[in-house]
mmCIF file of C-alpha atoms in Angstrom:
data_model
loop_
_atom_site.group_PDB
_atom_site.id
_atom_site.type_symbol
_atom_site.label_atom_id
_atom_site.label_comp_id
_atom_site.label_asym_id
_atom_site.label_seq_id
_atom_site.Cartn_x
_atom_site.Cartn_y
_atom_site.Cartn_z
ATOM 1 C CA UNK F 90 0.000 0.000 0.000
ATOM 2 C CA UNK F 91 1.489 3.381 -0.969
ATOM 3 C CA UNK F 92 2.677 5.607 1.861
ATOM 4 C CA UNK F 93 0.438 8.688 2.157
ATOM 5 C CA UNK F 94 2.039 12.034 1.300
ATOM 6 C CA UNK F 95 1.987 14.153 4.439
ATOM 7 C CA UNK F 96 2.607 17.865 4.894
ATOM 8 C CA UNK F 97 6.015 17.079 6.490
ATOM 9 C CA UNK F 98 7.063 15.133 3.422
ATOM 10 C CA UNK F 99 6.063 18.017 1.173
ATOM 11 C CA UNK F 100 7.973 20.450 3.340
ATOM 12 C CA UNK F 101 11.089 18.243 3.352
ATOM 13 C CA UNK F 102 10.901 17.933 -0.435
ATOM 14 C CA UNK F 103 10.511 21.670 -0.857
ATOM 15 C CA UNK F 104 13.459 22.272 1.467
ATOM 16 C CA UNK F 105 15.698 19.823 -0.412
ATOM 17 C CA UNK F 106 14.657 21.418 -3.703
ATOM 18 C CA UNK F 107 15.370 24.911 -2.409
ATOM 19 C CA UNK F 108 18.807 23.809 -1.191
ATOM 20 C CA UNK F 109 19.552 22.273 -4.586
ATOM 21 C CA UNK F 110 18.463 25.412 -6.437
ATOM 22 C CA UNK F 111 20.437 27.600 -4.029
ATOM 23 C CA UNK F 112 23.555 25.455 -4.493
ATOM 24 C CA UNK F 113 23.186 25.581 -8.250
ATOM 25 C CA UNK F 114 22.762 29.349 -8.246
ATOM 26 C CA UNK F 115 25.703 29.711 -5.879
ATOM 27 C CA UNK F 116 27.886 27.573 -8.108
ATOM 28 C CA UNK F 117 26.801 29.572 -11.166
ATOM 29 C CA UNK F 118 27.563 32.828 -9.365
ATOM 30 C CA UNK F 119 30.988 31.542 -8.308
ATOM 31 C CA UNK F 120 31.800 30.475 -11.869
ATOM 32 C CA UNK F 121 30.564 33.793 -13.228
ATOM 33 C CA UNK F 122 32.626 35.762 -10.703
ATOM 34 C CA UNK F 123 35.704 33.693 -11.560
ATOM 35 C CA UNK F 124 35.268 34.402 -15.254
ATOM 36 C CA UNK F 125 34.743 38.087 -14.478
ATOM 37 C CA UNK F 126 38.022 38.147 -12.564
ATOM 38 C CA UNK F 127 39.944 36.515 -15.418
ATOM 39 C CA UNK F 128 38.392 38.881 -17.944
ATOM 40 C CA UNK F 129 39.142 41.931 -15.786
ATOM 41 C CA UNK F 130 42.767 40.851 -15.414
ATOM 42 C CA UNK F 131 43.038 40.388 -19.156
ATOM 43 C CA UNK F 132 41.895 43.964 -19.806
ATOM 44 C CA UNK F 133 44.664 45.595 -17.741
ATOM 45 C CA UNK F 134 47.522 43.097 -17.993
ATOM 46 C CA UNK F 135 50.115 43.734 -20.738
ATOM 47 C CA UNK F 136 50.360 40.608 -22.900
ATOM 48 C CA UNK F 137 53.637 38.707 -22.618
ATOM 49 C CA UNK F 138 53.107 36.920 -25.914
ATOM 50 C CA UNK F 139 50.688 37.152 -28.804
ATOM 51 C CA UNK F 140 48.838 34.380 -30.629
ATOM 52 C CA UNK F 141 49.875 33.556 -34.188
ATOM 53 C CA UNK F 142 46.595 32.303 -35.702
ATOM 54 C CA UNK F 143 47.565 32.483 -39.385
ATOM 55 C CA UNK F 144 49.117 29.448 -41.087
ATOM 56 C CA UNK F 145 52.109 30.068 -43.337
ATOM 57 C CA UNK F 146 51.557 27.581 -46.169
ATOM 58 C CA UNK F 147 54.350 28.406 -48.640
ATOM 59 C CA UNK F 148 57.157 30.926 -49.112
ATOM 60 C CA UNK F 149 59.192 31.861 -52.191
ATOM 61 C CA UNK F 150 61.643 34.684 -52.797
ATOM 62 C CA UNK F 151 58.795 36.965 -53.876
ATOM 63 C CA UNK F 152 55.560 35.483 -52.492
ATOM 64 C CA UNK F 153 54.018 34.086 -49.334
ATOM 65 C CA UNK F 154 50.877 31.946 -49.105
ATOM 66 C CA UNK F 155 48.809 32.277 -45.933
ATOM 67 C CA UNK F 156 45.602 30.758 -44.616
ATOM 68 C CA UNK F 157 42.504 32.607 -45.753
ATOM 69 C CA UNK F 158 41.121 34.932 -43.066
ATOM 70 C CA UNK F 159 39.177 38.190 -42.938
ATOM 71 C CA UNK F 160 42.516 39.986 -42.576
ATOM 72 C CA UNK F 161 44.602 38.189 -45.183
ATOM 73 C CA UNK F 162 41.898 38.661 -47.824
ATOM 74 C CA UNK F 163 41.947 42.465 -47.518
ATOM 75 C CA UNK F 164 43.908 44.502 -50.085
ATOM 76 C CA UNK F 165 46.790 46.690 -48.980
ATOM 77 C CA UNK F 166 50.272 46.481 -47.478
ATOM 78 C CA UNK F 167 50.676 44.833 -44.071
ATOM 79 C CA UNK F 168 53.163 43.424 -41.611
ATOM 80 C CA UNK F 169 53.543 39.782 -40.652
ATOM 81 C CA UNK F 170 55.027 38.781 -37.295
ATOM 82 C CA UNK F 171 56.253 35.214 -36.805
ATOM 83 C CA UNK F 172 58.555 33.134 -34.585
ATOM 84 C CA UNK F 173 56.910 34.466 -31.443
ATOM 85 C CA UNK F 174 57.217 38.058 -32.623
ATOM 86 C CA UNK F 175 60.965 37.829 -33.278
ATOM 87 C CA UNK F 176 60.479 37.719 -37.052
ATOM 88 C CA UNK F 177 58.840 40.373 -39.206
ATOM 89 C CA UNK F 178 57.987 40.607 -42.907
ATOM 90 C CA UNK F 179 56.082 42.984 -45.189
ATOM 91 C CA UNK F 180 53.423 41.700 -47.573
ATOM 92 C CA UNK F 181 51.577 43.521 -50.334
ATOM 93 C CA UNK F 182 49.343 42.827 -53.312
ATOM 94 C CA UNK F 183 47.080 39.774 -53.370
ATOM 95 C CA UNK F 184 48.211 37.607 -56.296
ATOM 96 C CA UNK F 185 45.700 34.783 -55.914
ATOM 97 C CA UNK F 186 43.097 33.636 -53.424
ATOM 98 C CA UNK F 187 40.794 30.697 -52.790
ATOM 99 C CA UNK F 188 39.216 29.015 -49.777
ATOM 100 C CA UNK F 189 42.489 27.225 -48.961
ATOM 101 C CA UNK F 190 44.805 30.193 -48.918
ATOM 102 C CA UNK F 191 45.842 33.666 -50.038
ATOM 103 C CA UNK F 192 49.071 34.270 -51.963
ATOM 104 C CA UNK F 193 50.489 37.778 -51.573
ATOM 105 C CA UNK F 194 53.537 39.644 -52.784
ATOM 106 C CA UNK F 195 56.428 39.377 -50.312
ATOM 107 C CA UNK F 196 57.912 42.883 -50.084
ATOM 108 C CA UNK F 197 60.716 42.076 -47.676
ATOM 109 C CA UNK F 198 61.780 40.267 -44.525
ATOM 110 C CA UNK F 199 63.166 42.568 -41.867
ATOM 111 C CA UNK F 200 64.094 39.916 -39.328
ATOM 112 C CA UNK F 201 63.840 36.170 -38.866
ATOM 113 C CA UNK F 202 63.559 33.354 -41.407
ATOM 114 C CA UNK F 203 60.076 33.313 -42.903
ATOM 115 C CA UNK F 204 60.924 30.214 -44.958
ATOM 116 C CA UNK F 205 60.813 28.017 -41.850
ATOM 117 C CA UNK F 206 57.850 29.728 -40.190
ATOM 118 C CA UNK F 207 54.587 27.820 -39.835
ATOM 119 C CA UNK F 208 52.447 30.361 -37.951
ATOM 120 C CA UNK F 209 52.169 34.154 -38.074
ATOM 121 C CA UNK F 210 50.272 37.172 -36.751
ATOM 122 C CA UNK F 211 48.760 39.823 -39.014
ATOM 123 C CA UNK F 212 49.731 43.406 -38.240
ATOM 124 C CA UNK F 213 49.452 46.968 -39.453
ATOM 125 C CA UNK F 214 53.149 47.543 -38.780
ATOM 126 C CA UNK F 215 55.097 47.664 -42.027
ATOM 127 C CA UNK F 216 58.240 49.051 -40.362
ATOM 128 C CA UNK F 217 59.831 48.229 -37.045
ATOM 129 C CA UNK F 218 62.469 50.948 -36.891
ATOM 130 C CA UNK F 219 62.898 54.471 -38.337
ATOM 131 C CA UNK F 220 66.094 53.445 -40.157
ATOM 132 C CA UNK F 221 63.791 51.573 -42.548
ATOM 133 C CA UNK F 222 62.203 54.890 -43.575
ATOM 134 C CA UNK F 223 65.391 56.227 -45.135
ATOM 135 C CA UNK F 224 65.329 59.496 -43.139
ATOM 136 C CA UNK F 225 67.458 61.084 -40.416
ATOM 137 C CA UNK F 226 66.556 59.944 -36.932
ATOM 138 C CA UNK F 227 68.054 59.659 -33.463
ATOM 139 C CA UNK F 228 67.485 57.750 -30.256
ATOM 140 C CA UNK F 229 66.482 60.010 -27.378
ATOM 141 C CA UNK F 230 65.090 59.529 -23.870
ATOM 142 C CA UNK F 231 62.110 61.318 -22.365
ATOM 143 C CA UNK F 232 62.399 61.877 -18.590
ATOM 144 C CA UNK F 233 59.209 60.692 -16.838
ATOM 145 C CA UNK F 234 58.205 60.299 -13.200
ATOM 146 C CA UNK F 235 59.177 56.615 -13.503
ATOM 147 C CA UNK F 236 62.533 57.158 -15.240
ATOM 148 C CA UNK F 237 63.814 57.655 -18.777
ATOM 149 C CA UNK F 238 61.511 56.382 -21.542
ATOM 150 C CA UNK F 239 63.132 55.665 -24.938
ATOM 151 C CA UNK F 240 61.844 57.555 -27.971
ATOM 152 C CA UNK F 241 62.739 58.186 -31.601
ATOM 153 C CA UNK F 242 63.205 61.716 -32.869
ATOM 154 C CA UNK F 243 62.730 62.228 -36.607
ATOM 155 C CA UNK F 244 63.370 65.893 -37.501
ATOM 156 C CA UNK F 245 61.521 67.732 -40.236
ATOM 157 C CA UNK F 246 63.612 68.579 -43.321
ATOM 158 C CA UNK F 247 63.675 72.306 -42.482
ATOM 159 C CA UNK F 248 64.033 72.101 -38.699
ATOM 160 C CA UNK F 249 60.489 73.335 -38.084
ATOM 161 C CA UNK F 250 59.237 73.996 -34.552
ATOM 162 C CA UNK F 251 56.052 72.059 -35.366
ATOM 163 C CA UNK F 252 56.171 68.705 -33.577
ATOM 164 C CA UNK F 253 53.961 65.607 -33.679
ATOM 165 C CA UNK F 254 54.084 63.251 -30.689
ATOM 166 C CA UNK F 255 53.065 59.717 -31.689
ATOM 167 C CA UNK F 256 51.539 57.346 -29.094
ATOM 168 C CA UNK F 257 51.052 53.643 -29.825
ATOM 169 C CA UNK F 258 48.215 51.397 -28.701
ATOM 170 C CA UNK F 259 47.649 48.615 -26.184
ATOM 171 C CA UNK F 260 49.947 45.615 -26.596
ATOM 172 C CA UNK F 261 52.009 47.471 -29.206
ATOM 173 C CA UNK F 262 55.286 49.373 -29.290
ATOM 174 C CA UNK F 263 56.736 52.396 -31.037
ATOM 175 C CA UNK F 264 56.966 50.666 -34.415
ATOM 176 C CA UNK F 265 53.182 50.860 -34.755
ATOM 177 C CA UNK F 266 53.413 54.637 -35.181
ATOM 178 C CA UNK F 267 56.017 54.743 -37.951
ATOM 179 C CA UNK F 268 53.394 54.625 -40.719
ATOM 180 C CA UNK F 269 52.448 58.207 -39.863
ATOM 181 C CA UNK F 270 55.953 59.676 -39.734
ATOM 182 C CA UNK F 271 56.454 60.235 -43.513
ATOM 183 C CA UNK F 272 53.119 62.052 -43.744
ATOM 184 C CA UNK F 273 53.991 64.460 -40.938
ATOM 185 C CA UNK F 274 57.570 64.873 -42.169
ATOM 186 C CA UNK F 275 56.424 65.707 -45.698
ATOM 187 C CA UNK F 276 54.127 68.352 -44.178
ATOM 188 C CA UNK F 277 57.078 69.904 -42.308
ATOM 189 C CA UNK F 278 56.536 68.396 -38.852
ATOM 190 C CA UNK F 279 59.167 66.844 -36.588
ATOM 191 C CA UNK F 280 58.063 63.514 -35.108
ATOM 192 C CA UNK F 281 58.697 62.254 -31.578
ATOM 193 C CA UNK F 282 57.689 58.589 -31.343
ATOM 194 C CA UNK F 283 57.386 57.713 -27.674
ATOM 195 C CA UNK F 284 57.137 54.726 -25.364
ATOM 196 C CA UNK F 285 55.098 54.717 -22.149
ATOM 197 C CA UNK F 286 54.813 52.803 -18.906
ATOM 198 C CA UNK F 287 54.310 49.034 -19.054
ATOM 199 C CA UNK F 288 54.746 48.764 -22.841
ATOM 200 C CA UNK F 289 57.915 46.682 -22.533
ATOM 201 C CA UNK F 290 60.250 49.552 -23.441
ATOM 202 C CA UNK F 291 59.555 52.389 -21.009
ATOM 203 C CA UNK F 292 59.970 51.956 -17.235
ATOM 204 C CA UNK F 293 57.177 49.933 -15.658
ATOM 205 C CA UNK F 294 54.861 51.251 -12.985
ATOM 206 C CA UNK F 295 54.800 49.612 -9.558
ATOM 207 C CA UNK F 296 51.728 47.560 -10.451
ATOM 208 C CA UNK F 297 52.846 46.707 -13.996
ATOM 209 C CA UNK F 298 49.289 47.199 -15.277
ATOM 210 C CA UNK F 299 47.630 49.346 -17.918
ATOM 211 C CA UNK F 300 45.573 52.254 -16.627
ATOM 212 C CA UNK F 301 43.808 52.459 -20.024
ATOM 213 C CA UNK F 302 44.927 56.029 -20.631
ATOM 214 C CA UNK F 303 44.962 57.983 -17.374
ATOM 215 C CA UNK F 304 48.412 57.153 -15.919
ATOM 216 C CA UNK F 305 49.830 56.755 -19.433
ATOM 217 C CA UNK F 306 48.863 60.362 -20.162
ATOM 218 C CA UNK F 307 51.468 61.459 -17.597
ATOM 219 C CA UNK F 308 54.140 60.047 -19.888
ATOM 220 C CA UNK F 309 52.656 61.951 -22.821
ATOM 221 C CA UNK F 310 52.801 65.119 -20.705
ATOM 222 C CA UNK F 311 56.485 64.348 -20.116
ATOM 223 C CA UNK F 312 56.954 64.021 -23.873
ATOM 224 C CA UNK F 313 55.305 67.429 -24.357
ATOM 225 C CA UNK F 314 57.754 68.979 -21.883
ATOM 226 C CA UNK F 315 60.641 67.305 -23.727
ATOM 227 C CA UNK F 316 59.414 68.736 -27.037
ATOM 228 C CA UNK F 317 59.051 72.237 -25.606
ATOM 229 C CA UNK F 318 62.543 72.121 -24.111
ATOM 230 C CA UNK F 319 63.878 71.155 -27.518
ATOM 231 C CA UNK F 320 62.293 73.950 -29.523
ATOM 232 C CA UNK F 321 58.708 72.887 -30.226
ATOM 233 C CA UNK F 322 56.123 75.682 -30.359
ATOM 234 C CA UNK F 323 53.147 73.833 -31.845
ATOM 235 C CA UNK F 324 52.383 70.229 -30.959
ATOM 236 C CA UNK F 325 49.930 67.725 -32.420
ATOM 237 C CA UNK F 326 49.310 64.523 -30.463
ATOM 238 C CA UNK F 327 48.644 61.422 -32.543
ATOM 239 C CA UNK F 328 47.258 58.324 -30.823
ATOM 240 C CA UNK F 329 46.502 54.843 -32.102
ATOM 241 C CA UNK F 330 43.792 52.751 -30.378
ATOM 242 C CA UNK F 331 44.513 52.978 -26.613
ATOM 243 C CA UNK F 332 47.026 55.653 -27.560
ATOM 244 C CA UNK F 333 44.002 57.607 -28.764
ATOM 245 C CA UNK F 334 42.400 57.278 -25.332
ATOM 246 C CA UNK F 335 45.688 58.417 -23.791
ATOM 247 C CA UNK F 336 46.055 61.586 -25.863
ATOM 248 C CA UNK F 337 42.380 62.384 -25.302
ATOM 249 C CA UNK F 338 43.069 62.275 -21.564
ATOM 250 C CA UNK F 339 46.057 64.559 -22.098
ATOM 251 C CA UNK F 340 44.067 67.030 -24.186
ATOM 252 C CA UNK F 341 41.090 67.102 -21.808
ATOM 253 C CA UNK F 342 43.262 67.772 -18.772
ATOM 254 C CA UNK F 343 42.897 71.169 -17.101
ATOM 255 C CA UNK F 344 46.687 71.467 -17.174
ATOM 256 C CA UNK F 345 46.983 70.844 -20.920
ATOM 257 C CA UNK F 346 49.833 72.749 -22.509
ATOM 258 C CA UNK F 347 48.723 75.621 -24.729
ATOM 259 C CA UNK F 348 51.269 74.388 -27.284
ATOM 260 C CA UNK F 349 48.998 71.406 -28.084
ATOM 261 C CA UNK F 350 47.022 72.602 -31.094
ATOM 262 C CA UNK F 351 45.260 69.388 -32.111
ATOM 263 C CA UNK F 352 44.850 65.623 -32.014
ATOM 264 C CA UNK F 353 44.974 62.951 -34.708
ATOM 265 C CA UNK F 354 43.236 59.734 -33.643
ATOM 266 C CA UNK F 355 43.453 56.435 -35.520
ATOM 267 C CA UNK F 356 40.905 53.809 -34.392
ATOM 268 C CA UNK F 357 40.716 55.390 -30.921
ATOM 269 C CA UNK F 358 39.128 54.018 -27.784
ATOM 270 C CA UNK F 359 36.724 56.822 -26.878
ATOM 271 C CA UNK F 360 34.734 54.930 -24.213
ATOM 272 C CA UNK F 361 36.416 52.108 -22.307
ATOM 273 C CA UNK F 362 33.235 50.799 -20.671
ATOM 274 C CA UNK F 363 31.714 50.181 -24.107
ATOM 275 C CA UNK F 364 34.973 48.666 -25.341
ATOM 276 C CA UNK F 365 35.214 46.230 -22.420
ATOM 277 C CA UNK F 366 31.596 45.240 -22.984
ATOM 278 C CA UNK F 367 32.277 44.810 -26.714
ATOM 279 C CA UNK F 368 35.174 42.438 -26.063
ATOM 280 C CA UNK F 369 33.072 40.518 -23.596
ATOM 281 C CA UNK F 370 30.472 39.961 -26.300
ATOM 282 C CA UNK F 371 33.198 38.852 -28.724
ATOM 283 C CA UNK F 372 34.185 36.262 -26.105
ATOM 284 C CA UNK F 373 30.505 35.284 -25.698
ATOM 285 C CA UNK F 374 30.483 36.227 -22.043
ATOM 286 C CA UNK F 375 27.136 36.740 -20.365
ATOM 287 C CA UNK F 376 25.914 40.230 -19.394
ATOM 288 C CA UNK F 377 26.444 39.303 -15.740
ATOM 289 C CA UNK F 378 30.082 38.370 -16.358
ATOM 290 C CA UNK F 379 30.721 41.542 -18.356
ATOM 291 C CA UNK F 380 29.102 43.676 -15.653
ATOM 292 C CA UNK F 381 31.136 41.862 -13.013
ATOM 293 C CA UNK F 382 34.415 42.543 -14.818
ATOM 294 C CA UNK F 383 33.675 46.265 -15.034
ATOM 295 C CA UNK F 384 32.612 46.326 -11.383
ATOM 296 C CA UNK F 385 35.901 44.670 -10.399
ATOM 297 C CA UNK F 386 37.964 47.114 -12.451
ATOM 298 C CA UNK F 387 36.279 50.191 -10.967
ATOM 299 C CA UNK F 388 36.240 48.818 -7.410
ATOM 300 C CA UNK F 389 38.650 50.120 -4.772
ATOM 301 C CA UNK F 390 39.334 46.471 -3.921
ATOM 302 C CA UNK F 391 40.358 45.614 -7.486
ATOM 303 C CA UNK F 392 44.026 45.454 -6.518
ATOM 304 C CA UNK F 393 43.400 42.136 -4.791
ATOM 305 C CA UNK F 394 42.399 40.392 -8.007
ATOM 306 C CA UNK F 395 43.770 42.561 -10.853
ATOM 307 C CA UNK F 396 46.972 43.919 -9.338
ATOM 308 C CA UNK F 397 45.965 47.511 -10.131
ATOM 309 C CA UNK F 398 47.269 50.124 -7.711
ATOM 310 C CA UNK F 399 44.275 52.351 -8.536
ATOM 311 C CA UNK F 400 40.805 51.398 -9.835
ATOM 312 C CA UNK F 401 39.783 52.246 -13.376
ATOM 313 C CA UNK F 402 37.725 55.432 -13.612
ATOM 314 C CA UNK F 403 35.419 54.601 -16.525
ATOM 315 C CA UNK F 404 33.677 57.965 -16.237
ATOM 316 C CA UNK F 405 36.948 59.870 -16.710
ATOM 317 C CA UNK F 406 37.771 57.596 -19.664
ATOM 318 C CA UNK F 407 34.451 58.283 -21.393
ATOM 319 C CA UNK F 408 35.349 60.966 -23.946
ATOM 320 C CA UNK F 409 31.760 60.981 -25.219
ATOM 321 C CA UNK F 410 30.290 62.166 -21.909
ATOM 322 C CA UNK F 411 33.267 64.505 -21.495
ATOM 323 C CA UNK F 412 33.035 65.960 -24.997
ATOM 324 C CA UNK F 413 32.627 69.439 -23.486
ATOM 325 C CA UNK F 414 36.198 69.164 -22.149
ATOM 326 C CA UNK F 415 37.636 69.115 -25.660
ATOM 327 C CA UNK F 416 39.124 72.466 -26.621
ATOM 328 C CA UNK F 417 41.416 71.592 -29.542
ATOM 329 C CA UNK F 418 40.651 70.436 -33.094
ATOM 330 C CA UNK F 419 40.590 66.698 -33.716
ATOM 331 C CA UNK F 420 40.985 64.544 -36.800
ATOM 332 C CA UNK F 421 39.436 61.181 -35.972
ATOM 333 C CA UNK F 422 39.624 58.193 -38.320
ATOM 334 C CA UNK F 423 37.737 54.976 -37.645
ATOM 335 C CA UNK F 424 36.369 52.019 -39.591
ATOM 336 C CA UNK F 425 32.838 50.685 -39.332
ATOM 337 C CA UNK F 426 34.399 47.218 -39.666
ATOM 338 C CA UNK F 427 37.139 47.813 -37.074
ATOM 339 C CA UNK F 428 36.474 44.492 -35.335
ATOM 340 C CA UNK F 429 38.349 45.401 -32.145
ATOM 341 C CA UNK F 430 37.257 48.831 -30.893
ATOM 342 C CA UNK F 431 33.541 49.643 -31.316
ATOM 343 C CA UNK F 432 32.751 52.283 -33.919
ATOM 344 C CA UNK F 433 29.588 53.704 -32.292
ATOM 345 C CA UNK F 434 31.253 55.694 -29.455
ATOM 346 C CA UNK F 435 33.562 57.413 -31.950
ATOM 347 C CA UNK F 436 30.566 58.411 -34.047
ATOM 348 C CA UNK F 437 28.801 59.717 -30.913
ATOM 349 C CA UNK F 438 31.844 61.804 -29.999
ATOM 350 C CA UNK F 439 32.009 63.264 -33.507
ATOM 351 C CA UNK F 440 28.330 64.161 -33.392
ATOM 352 C CA UNK F 441 28.781 65.759 -29.964
ATOM 353 C CA UNK F 442 31.541 68.126 -31.175
ATOM 354 C CA UNK F 443 31.115 68.853 -34.901
ATOM 355 C CA UNK F 444 32.710 72.243 -34.216
ATOM 356 C CA UNK F 445 36.055 70.591 -33.395
ATOM 357 C CA UNK F 446 36.068 67.093 -34.878
ATOM 358 C CA UNK F 447 36.692 66.082 -38.486
ATOM 359 C CA UNK F 448 35.522 62.472 -38.754
ATOM 360 C CA UNK F 449 36.851 60.249 -41.534
ATOM 361 C CA UNK F 450 34.764 57.085 -41.684
ATOM 362 C CA UNK F 451 36.328 54.059 -43.361
ATOM 363 C CA UNK F 452 34.705 50.773 -44.314
ATOM 364 C CA UNK F 453 36.214 47.273 -44.662
ATOM 365 C CA UNK F 454 39.486 48.369 -43.014
ATOM 366 C CA UNK F 455 40.355 46.550 -39.781
ATOM 367 C CA UNK F 456 41.480 47.968 -36.445
ATOM 368 C CA UNK F 457 44.406 50.428 -36.653
ATOM 369 C CA UNK F 458 44.982 49.357 -40.274
ATOM 370 C CA UNK F 459 43.333 52.271 -42.070
ATOM 371 C CA UNK F 460 46.633 53.378 -43.615
ATOM 372 C CA UNK F 461 47.299 49.825 -44.755
ATOM 373 C CA UNK F 462 43.942 49.533 -46.475
ATOM 374 C CA UNK F 463 43.787 52.984 -48.094
ATOM 375 C CA UNK F 464 47.069 54.893 -47.638
ATOM 376 C CA UNK F 465 46.194 57.601 -50.180
ATOM 377 C CA UNK F 466 42.971 58.611 -48.454
ATOM 378 C CA UNK F 467 44.509 58.305 -44.986
ATOM 379 C CA UNK F 468 47.517 60.442 -45.921
ATOM 380 C CA UNK F 469 45.444 63.079 -47.681
ATOM 381 C CA UNK F 470 43.099 63.369 -44.681
ATOM 382 C CA UNK F 471 46.026 64.195 -42.385
ATOM 383 C CA UNK F 472 47.665 66.573 -44.861
ATOM 384 C CA UNK F 473 44.410 68.455 -45.400
ATOM 385 C CA UNK F 474 43.778 68.658 -41.671
ATOM 386 C CA UNK F 475 47.310 69.853 -40.861
ATOM 387 C CA UNK F 476 46.890 72.711 -43.323
ATOM 388 C CA UNK F 477 44.204 74.113 -41.002
ATOM 389 C CA UNK F 478 46.276 74.266 -37.796
ATOM 390 C CA UNK F 479 46.468 77.717 -36.131
ATOM 391 C CA UNK F 480 49.667 79.737 -36.528
ATOM 392 C CA UNK F 481 50.457 79.653 -32.782
ATOM 393 C CA UNK F 482 49.539 77.384 -29.906
ATOM 394 C CA UNK F 483 46.472 78.697 -28.093
ATOM 395 C CA UNK F 484 44.164 77.304 -25.432
ATOM 396 C CA UNK F 485 40.994 77.386 -27.533
ATOM 397 C CA UNK F 486 41.424 77.504 -31.330
ATOM 398 C CA UNK F 487 37.685 77.855 -31.944
ATOM 399 C CA UNK F 488 35.510 76.001 -34.442
ATOM 400 C CA UNK F 489 36.890 74.436 -37.586
ATOM 401 C CA UNK F 490 35.126 73.242 -40.684
ATOM 402 C CA UNK F 491 34.683 69.493 -40.943
ATOM 403 C CA UNK F 492 31.277 68.015 -40.099
ATOM 404 C CA UNK F 493 30.605 64.350 -39.526
ATOM 405 C CA UNK F 494 31.202 62.646 -42.865
ATOM 406 C CA UNK F 495 29.921 59.339 -44.097
ATOM 407 C CA UNK F 496 31.727 56.419 -45.734
ATOM 408 C CA UNK F 497 33.270 56.846 -49.139
#
């Protein structure tokens, strides 16, 4: 005869069920928090090595065949890192392409032996050192609050007092900026290509972590002082990716030097909260995990799990909400198909300050590879913009022409 179901039995069953649900939710929360911690660490920790996801299928004296990817199928001139970043080559025109691979012109091998490489990493860097540009240059050091940071100084042909300070992006080094040097030099500008804390060349901070633009801007301020001591009277800051966020912080500071007359931004991070969220979606992380990572990064207790000496101030890093703090003209270039830094915040910033921002919108080009994809348009945009700089450095140059423009 079946045992009758009593109220006590029902209560015990409900209790066991509640415990099981609570344990499951607790386990899910613990897993989510663990993933949030790992993601938060990834955002602020300089990478020690980079993946090489592209297969090198064949190499001749004049060609290289690579696996077919969204990057390798794009036209233009690019860099190819291999052998764990120790080797570097330049590739150009696509000669043939199918689903198995892409054969491109091999323009030169700067270091390493590409013939024995099996894997590689696609890059926008086509040069690693200014000696490859065929111009005069010198090694200099910029004194910072952490010590001397190495830099390259490439003088203008006529010794002009117009200087451009070039700032590379996250996980990159000075070589990333060299694509812009000929354009500025041809326009009569001296170039100072700088390193900054925790990039593997400049002195490291105590925590060894990225601050996503705020502490790095102190090194840019040091570079400005170096330029002024060495004869600069007008300065343009050019930033790539996180370097764009860094020079924006410099320009929006209340102590900005009046010698800074403008910014050039290539694929800039204009809102780090949106960018962190964007990368979380690329990694297929849940909204809860993405929120948790941002909470960890902005928390005063973040040092325990991220190693940061100071929490990330996402509000200070949001150039869109701080658009009113911009007082100098800006040339901003970004691709709708960037694939790494979201395009929407850049467009919002351009719409917020049409009086100061010229916005060049690219399509198809990938992150920080606008020059590689369309060097003529990229170069002409900078040349045209430089022609409009004021004659002397002033605190507020006033409105410039250059409304938000669409893709071409």
